[in-house]
Amino acid sequence: MLLIFVLTNIRLRNVIKKKKDSQCHRTGTLPFMAIEILKHNAEHTFQHDLESFFYVLCWICCEYEGSRGKLRASDCGRKNLMKWVEGSPETIGTIKSGMILDFERDILETPSIL
């Protein structure tokens, strides 16, 4: 499995002018949205994109073992990540906030991942 990520040049963010009314709408997949967007429907910034990338990385690490795309046999925090799927955006944001405060225990509960 080959994953390619592209980070855009942050200095060019002002080149693309967004419509004011589209800046505060939630868009994206709930499990990967930034906490501030989920809980407060805040104006989207590049920091939210970086936070979303972090959640995608957590998801991939908990689902797959190694570089061959093999699914993990153990739970490895999957049950905790599933809490990011159901509920209102505000509820998911609150759950993520609590989990991030104790990241090592809730997400990286298997020592072999560390």
CSV table of N, CA and C in Angstrom, one decimal:
chain,number,residue,atom,x,y,z
A,1,MET,N,0.8,-1.2,0.0
A,1,MET,CA,0.0,0.0,0.0
A,1,MET,C,0.9,1.2,0.0
A,2,LEU,N,0.6,2.1,-0.9
A,2,LEU,CA,1.4,3.3,-1.0
A,2,LEU,C,0.6,4.5,-0.6
A,3,LEU,N,1.0,5.3,0.3
A,3,LEU,CA,0.3,6.5,0.8
A,3,LEU,C,1.1,7.7,0.4
A,4,ILE,N,0.5,8.7,-0.2
A,4,ILE,CA,1.1,9.9,-0.6
A,4,ILE,C,0.4,11.0,0.0
A,5,PHE,N,1.1,11.9,0.7
A,5,PHE,CA,0.5,13.1,1.3
A,5,PHE,C,1.1,14.3,0.8
A,6,VAL,N,0.4,15.3,0.5
A,6,VAL,CA,0.9,16.6,0.0
A,6,VAL,C,0.5,17.7,1.0
A,7,LEU,N,1.5,18.4,1.5
A,7,LEU,CA,1.3,19.6,2.3
A,7,LEU,C,1.5,20.8,1.4
A,8,THR,N,0.5,21.7,1.4
A,8,THR,CA,0.6,22.9,0.5
A,8,THR,C,1.4,23.9,1.2
A,9,ASN,N,1.9,24.9,0.4
A,9,ASN,CA,2.7,26.0,0.9
A,9,ASN,C,1.8,26.9,1.7
A,10,ILE,N,2.0,27.1,3.0
A,10,ILE,CA,1.1,27.9,3.9
A,10,ILE,C,1.2,29.3,3.5
A,11,ARG,N,2.3,29.8,2.9
A,11,ARG,CA,2.4,31.2,2.6
A,11,ARG,C,1.4,31.5,1.4
A,12,LEU,N,1.0,30.6,0.6
A,12,LEU,CA,0.1,30.8,-0.5
A,12,LEU,C,-1.3,30.7,-0.1
A,13,ARG,N,-1.6,30.5,1.2
A,13,ARG,CA,-3.0,30.4,1.6
A,13,ARG,C,-3.8,31.6,1.3
A,14,ASN,N,-3.2,32.8,1.3
A,14,ASN,CA,-3.9,34.1,1.0
A,14,ASN,C,-4.3,34.2,-0.5
A,15,VAL,N,-3.6,33.5,-1.3
A,15,VAL,CA,-3.9,33.6,-2.8
A,15,VAL,C,-5.3,33.2,-3.1
A,16,ILE,N,-5.8,32.1,-2.4
A,16,ILE,CA,-7.1,31.6,-2.7
A,16,ILE,C,-8.0,32.3,-1.7
A,17,LYS,N,-8.9,33.1,-2.2
A,17,LYS,CA,-9.9,33.9,-1.4
A,17,LYS,C,-11.1,33.0,-1.2
A,18,LYS,N,-11.4,32.8,0.1
A,18,LYS,CA,-12.6,32.0,0.4
A,18,LYS,C,-13.8,33.0,0.6
A,19,LYS,N,-15.0,32.5,0.2
A,19,LYS,CA,-16.2,33.3,0.5
A,19,LYS,C,-16.4,33.2,2.0
A,20,LYS,N,-16.7,34.3,2.6
A,20,LYS,CA,-16.9,34.4,4.1
A,20,LYS,C,-17.9,33.4,4.6
A,21,ASP,N,-19.0,33.2,3.9
A,21,ASP,CA,-20.0,32.3,4.5
A,21,ASP,C,-19.6,30.8,4.4
A,22,SER,N,-18.6,30.5,3.6
A,22,SER,CA,-18.2,29.1,3.5
A,22,SER,C,-17.1,28.8,4.5
A,23,GLN,N,-16.5,29.7,5.2
A,23,GLN,CA,-15.4,29.5,6.1
A,23,GLN,C,-15.8,28.8,7.4
A,24,CYS,N,-17.0,29.0,7.8
A,24,CYS,CA,-17.5,28.4,9.1
A,24,CYS,C,-18.4,27.2,9.0
A,25,HIS,N,-18.4,26.6,7.8
A,25,HIS,CA,-19.2,25.4,7.7
A,25,HIS,C,-18.3,24.2,7.9
A,26,ARG,N,-18.8,23.2,8.6
A,26,ARG,CA,-18.1,22.0,8.8
A,26,ARG,C,-18.1,21.2,7.5
A,27,THR,N,-16.9,20.8,7.1
A,27,THR,CA,-16.8,19.9,5.9
A,27,THR,C,-15.7,18.9,6.3
A,28,GLY,N,-15.9,17.7,5.8
A,28,GLY,CA,-14.9,16.6,6.1
A,28,GLY,C,-15.5,15.4,6.7
A,29,THR,N,-14.7,14.5,7.0
A,29,THR,CA,-15.1,13.2,7.6
A,29,THR,C,-14.9,13.4,9.1
A,30,LEU,N,-16.0,13.2,9.9
A,30,LEU,CA,-16.0,13.5,11.3
A,30,LEU,C,-14.9,12.9,12.1
A,31,PRO,N,-14.5,11.6,11.9
A,31,PRO,CA,-13.4,11.1,12.7
A,31,PRO,C,-12.0,11.8,12.5
A,32,PHE,N,-11.9,12.6,11.4
A,32,PHE,CA,-10.6,13.2,11.1
A,32,PHE,C,-10.7,14.7,11.3
A,33,MET,N,-11.8,15.3,11.6
A,33,MET,CA,-11.9,16.7,11.8
A,33,MET,C,-11.3,17.2,13.1
A,34,ALA,N,-10.8,18.4,13.1
A,34,ALA,CA,-10.1,19.0,14.2
A,34,ALA,C,-11.1,19.3,15.3
A,35,ILE,N,-10.7,19.2,16.6
A,35,ILE,CA,-11.6,19.3,17.7
A,35,ILE,C,-12.3,20.7,17.7
A,36,GLU,N,-11.5,21.7,17.5
A,36,GLU,CA,-12.1,23.1,17.5
A,36,GLU,C,-13.2,23.2,16.5
A,37,ILE,N,-13.1,22.6,15.3
A,37,ILE,CA,-14.1,22.6,14.3
A,37,ILE,C,-15.3,21.8,14.7
A,38,LEU,N,-15.1,20.7,15.3
A,38,LEU,CA,-16.2,19.8,15.8
A,38,LEU,C,-17.0,20.5,16.9
A,39,LYS,N,-16.3,21.1,17.9
A,39,LYS,CA,-16.9,21.6,19.1
A,39,LYS,C,-17.5,23.0,18.9
A,40,HIS,N,-16.8,23.8,18.1
A,40,HIS,CA,-17.1,25.3,18.1
A,40,HIS,C,-17.4,25.8,16.7
A,41,ASN,N,-17.3,24.9,15.7
A,41,ASN,CA,-17.6,25.3,14.3
A,41,ASN,C,-16.8,26.5,13.9
A,42,ALA,N,-15.5,26.5,14.4
A,42,ALA,CA,-14.6,27.7,14.2
A,42,ALA,C,-14.2,27.9,12.7
A,43,GLU,N,-13.6,29.0,12.4
A,43,GLU,CA,-13.1,29.3,11.1
A,43,GLU,C,-12.0,28.4,10.8
A,44,HIS,N,-12.0,27.8,9.7
A,44,HIS,CA,-10.9,26.8,9.3
A,44,HIS,C,-9.6,27.4,9.0
A,45,THR,N,-8.5,26.9,9.6
A,45,THR,CA,-7.2,27.3,9.4
A,45,THR,C,-6.3,26.2,9.0
A,46,PHE,N,-5.0,26.4,8.6
A,46,PHE,CA,-4.1,25.4,8.2
A,46,PHE,C,-3.8,24.5,9.4
A,47,GLN,N,-3.9,25.0,10.7
A,47,GLN,CA,-3.6,24.2,11.8
A,47,GLN,C,-4.7,23.1,12.0
A,48,HIS,N,-5.9,23.4,11.5
A,48,HIS,CA,-6.9,22.3,11.6
A,48,HIS,C,-6.6,21.2,10.6
A,49,ASP,N,-6.0,21.6,9.4
A,49,ASP,CA,-5.6,20.6,8.5
A,49,ASP,C,-4.5,19.7,9.0
A,50,LEU,N,-3.5,20.3,9.7
A,50,LEU,CA,-2.5,19.5,10.4
A,50,LEU,C,-3.0,18.6,11.4
A,51,GLU,N,-4.0,19.1,12.2
A,51,GLU,CA,-4.6,18.2,13.2
A,51,GLU,C,-5.3,17.1,12.6
A,52,SER,N,-6.0,17.3,11.5
A,52,SER,CA,-6.7,16.3,10.8
A,52,SER,C,-5.8,15.2,10.2
A,53,PHE,N,-4.6,15.7,9.7
A,53,PHE,CA,-3.6,14.7,9.3
A,53,PHE,C,-3.1,13.8,10.4
A,54,PHE,N,-3.0,14.4,11.6
A,54,PHE,CA,-2.6,13.6,12.8
A,54,PHE,C,-3.6,12.5,13.1
A,55,TYR,N,-4.9,12.8,13.0
A,55,TYR,CA,-6.0,11.8,13.2
A,55,TYR,C,-6.0,10.7,12.1
A,56,VAL,N,-5.7,11.1,10.9
A,56,VAL,CA,-5.6,10.1,9.8
A,56,VAL,C,-4.4,9.2,10.1
A,57,LEU,N,-3.3,9.7,10.5
A,57,LEU,CA,-2.1,8.9,10.9
A,57,LEU,C,-2.4,8.0,12.0
A,58,CYS,N,-3.1,8.5,13.1
A,58,CYS,CA,-3.5,7.6,14.2
A,58,CYS,C,-4.4,6.4,13.7
A,59,TRP,N,-5.3,6.8,12.9
A,59,TRP,CA,-6.2,5.7,12.3
A,59,TRP,C,-5.5,4.7,11.6
A,60,ILE,N,-4.6,5.1,10.7
A,60,ILE,CA,-3.8,4.2,9.9
A,60,ILE,C,-2.9,3.3,10.8
A,61,CYS,N,-2.3,3.9,11.8
A,61,CYS,CA,-1.4,3.1,12.7
A,61,CYS,C,-2.2,2.1,13.5
A,62,CYS,N,-3.4,2.4,13.9
A,62,CYS,CA,-4.2,1.5,14.6
A,62,CYS,C,-4.8,0.4,13.8
A,63,GLU,N,-5.1,0.7,12.5
A,63,GLU,CA,-5.7,-0.3,11.6
A,63,GLU,C,-4.7,-1.3,10.9
A,64,TYR,N,-3.5,-0.7,10.6
A,64,TYR,CA,-2.6,-1.5,9.8
A,64,TYR,C,-1.3,-1.8,10.5
A,65,GLU,N,-0.8,-3.0,10.1
A,65,GLU,CA,0.5,-3.4,10.7
A,65,GLU,C,1.6,-3.4,9.7
A,66,GLY,N,2.6,-2.6,9.9
A,66,GLY,CA,3.7,-2.6,9.0
A,66,GLY,C,3.4,-1.9,7.7
A,67,SER,N,4.2,-2.1,6.7
A,67,SER,CA,4.1,-1.3,5.4
A,67,SER,C,3.4,-2.1,4.3
A,68,ARG,N,3.0,-3.3,4.6
A,68,ARG,CA,2.3,-4.2,3.6
A,68,ARG,C,0.8,-4.1,3.6
A,69,GLY,N,0.2,-3.2,4.4
A,69,GLY,CA,-1.2,-3.0,4.3
A,69,GLY,C,-2.0,-4.1,5.0
A,70,LYS,N,-1.3,-4.9,5.9
A,70,LYS,CA,-2.0,-6.0,6.6
A,70,LYS,C,-2.7,-5.4,7.8
A,71,LEU,N,-4.0,-5.8,7.9
A,71,LEU,CA,-4.8,-5.3,9.1
A,71,LEU,C,-4.2,-5.9,10.4
A,72,ARG,N,-4.2,-5.1,11.4
A,72,ARG,CA,-3.8,-5.6,12.7
A,72,ARG,C,-4.7,-6.7,13.3
A,73,ALA,N,-4.1,-7.7,13.9
A,73,ALA,CA,-4.9,-8.7,14.5
A,73,ALA,C,-5.5,-8.2,15.9
A,74,SER,N,-4.7,-7.4,16.6
A,74,SER,CA,-5.1,-6.9,17.9
A,74,SER,C,-5.9,-5.7,17.8
A,75,ASP,N,-6.7,-5.4,18.8
A,75,ASP,CA,-7.5,-4.2,18.8
A,75,ASP,C,-6.7,-2.9,18.7
A,76,CYS,N,-5.6,-2.8,19.4
A,76,CYS,CA,-4.6,-1.7,19.3
A,76,CYS,C,-5.3,-0.3,19.4
A,77,GLY,N,-6.3,-0.1,20.2
A,77,GLY,CA,-6.9,1.2,20.3
A,77,GLY,C,-8.1,1.4,19.3
A,78,ARG,N,-8.4,0.4,18.5
A,78,ARG,CA,-9.4,0.6,17.5
A,78,ARG,C,-10.8,0.9,18.2
A,79,LYS,N,-11.0,0.2,19.3
A,79,LYS,CA,-12.3,0.4,20.0
A,79,LYS,C,-12.5,1.9,20.4
A,80,ASN,N,-11.4,2.5,20.8
A,80,ASN,CA,-11.4,3.9,21.2
A,80,ASN,C,-11.6,4.8,19.9
A,81,LEU,N,-11.0,4.5,18.8
A,81,LEU,CA,-11.1,5.3,17.6
A,81,LEU,C,-12.5,5.2,17.1
A,82,MET,N,-13.2,4.1,17.3
A,82,MET,CA,-14.6,3.9,16.8
A,82,MET,C,-15.5,4.9,17.5
A,83,LYS,N,-15.2,5.5,18.6
A,83,LYS,CA,-16.0,6.5,19.3
A,83,LYS,C,-16.0,7.8,18.5
A,84,TRP,N,-15.0,7.9,17.5
A,84,TRP,CA,-15.0,9.1,16.7
A,84,TRP,C,-16.0,9.1,15.6
A,85,VAL,N,-16.7,7.9,15.4
A,85,VAL,CA,-17.5,7.7,14.2
A,85,VAL,C,-19.0,8.1,14.5
A,86,GLU,N,-19.5,7.8,15.7
A,86,GLU,CA,-21.0,8.0,15.9
A,86,GLU,C,-21.2,9.2,16.9
A,87,GLY,N,-22.3,9.9,16.7
A,87,GLY,CA,-22.7,11.0,17.5
A,87,GLY,C,-22.6,12.3,16.8
A,88,SER,N,-23.0,13.3,17.5
A,88,SER,CA,-23.0,14.7,17.0
A,88,SER,C,-21.5,15.2,16.9
A,89,PRO,N,-21.3,16.2,16.1
A,89,PRO,CA,-19.9,16.7,16.0
A,89,PRO,C,-19.4,17.2,17.4
A,90,GLU,N,-20.3,17.8,18.1
A,90,GLU,CA,-19.9,18.3,19.5
A,90,GLU,C,-19.5,17.1,20.4
A,91,THR,N,-20.3,16.1,20.3
A,91,THR,CA,-20.0,14.9,21.2
A,91,THR,C,-18.6,14.3,20.8
A,92,ILE,N,-18.4,14.1,19.4
A,92,ILE,CA,-17.1,13.6,19.0
A,92,ILE,C,-16.0,14.4,19.4
A,93,GLY,N,-16.2,15.8,19.3
A,93,GLY,CA,-15.1,16.7,19.7
A,93,GLY,C,-14.8,16.5,21.2
A,94,THR,N,-15.8,16.4,22.0
A,94,THR,CA,-15.6,16.2,23.4
A,94,THR,C,-14.8,14.9,23.7
A,95,ILE,N,-15.2,13.8,23.0
A,95,ILE,CA,-14.6,12.5,23.2
A,95,ILE,C,-13.1,12.6,22.8
A,96,LYS,N,-12.8,13.2,21.6
A,96,LYS,CA,-11.5,13.4,21.1
A,96,LYS,C,-10.6,14.2,22.1
A,97,SER,N,-11.2,15.3,22.7
A,97,SER,CA,-10.5,16.1,23.7
A,97,SER,C,-10.0,15.2,24.8
A,98,GLY,N,-10.9,14.4,25.4
A,98,GLY,CA,-10.6,13.6,26.5
A,98,GLY,C,-9.5,12.5,26.1
A,99,MET,N,-9.6,12.0,24.9
A,99,MET,CA,-8.7,10.9,24.5
A,99,MET,C,-7.3,11.5,24.3
A,100,ILE,N,-7.2,12.7,23.7
A,100,ILE,CA,-5.9,13.3,23.4
A,100,ILE,C,-5.2,13.7,24.7
A,101,LEU,N,-6.0,14.0,25.8
A,101,LEU,CA,-5.3,14.3,27.1
A,101,LEU,C,-4.6,13.1,27.6
A,102,ASP,N,-5.1,11.9,27.3
A,102,ASP,CA,-4.4,10.7,27.7
A,102,ASP,C,-4.1,9.8,26.5
A,103,PHE,N,-3.4,10.4,25.6
A,103,PHE,CA,-3.1,9.7,24.3
A,103,PHE,C,-2.4,8.4,24.4
A,104,GLU,N,-1.4,8.3,25.2
A,104,GLU,CA,-0.6,7.1,25.3
A,104,GLU,C,-1.5,5.9,25.8
A,105,ARG,N,-2.3,6.2,26.7
A,105,ARG,CA,-3.1,5.1,27.3
A,105,ARG,C,-4.3,4.7,26.3
A,106,ASP,N,-5.0,5.7,25.8
A,106,ASP,CA,-6.1,5.4,25.0
A,106,ASP,C,-5.8,5.0,23.5
A,107,ILE,N,-4.8,5.5,22.9
A,107,ILE,CA,-4.5,5.2,21.5
A,107,ILE,C,-3.4,4.2,21.4
A,108,LEU,N,-2.3,4.4,22.1
A,108,LEU,CA,-1.1,3.6,22.0
A,108,LEU,C,-1.0,2.6,23.1
A,109,GLU,N,-2.1,1.8,23.4
A,109,GLU,CA,-2.1,0.9,24.5
A,109,GLU,C,-1.3,-0.3,24.3
A,110,THR,N,-0.8,-0.6,23.1
A,110,THR,CA,0.1,-1.7,22.8
A,110,THR,C,1.5,-1.3,22.8
A,111,PRO,N,2.4,-1.7,23.7
A,111,PRO,CA,3.8,-1.3,23.8
A,111,PRO,C,4.5,-1.5,22.5
A,112,SER,N,4.2,-2.5,21.7
A,112,SER,CA,4.9,-2.8,20.5
A,112,SER,C,4.8,-1.6,19.4
A,113,ILE,N,3.8,-0.8,19.6
A,113,ILE,CA,3.7,0.4,18.7
A,113,ILE,C,4.7,1.5,19.1
A,114,LEU,N,5.0,1.6,20.4
A,114,LEU,CA,5.8,2.7,20.8
A,114,LEU,C,7.2,2.5,20.3
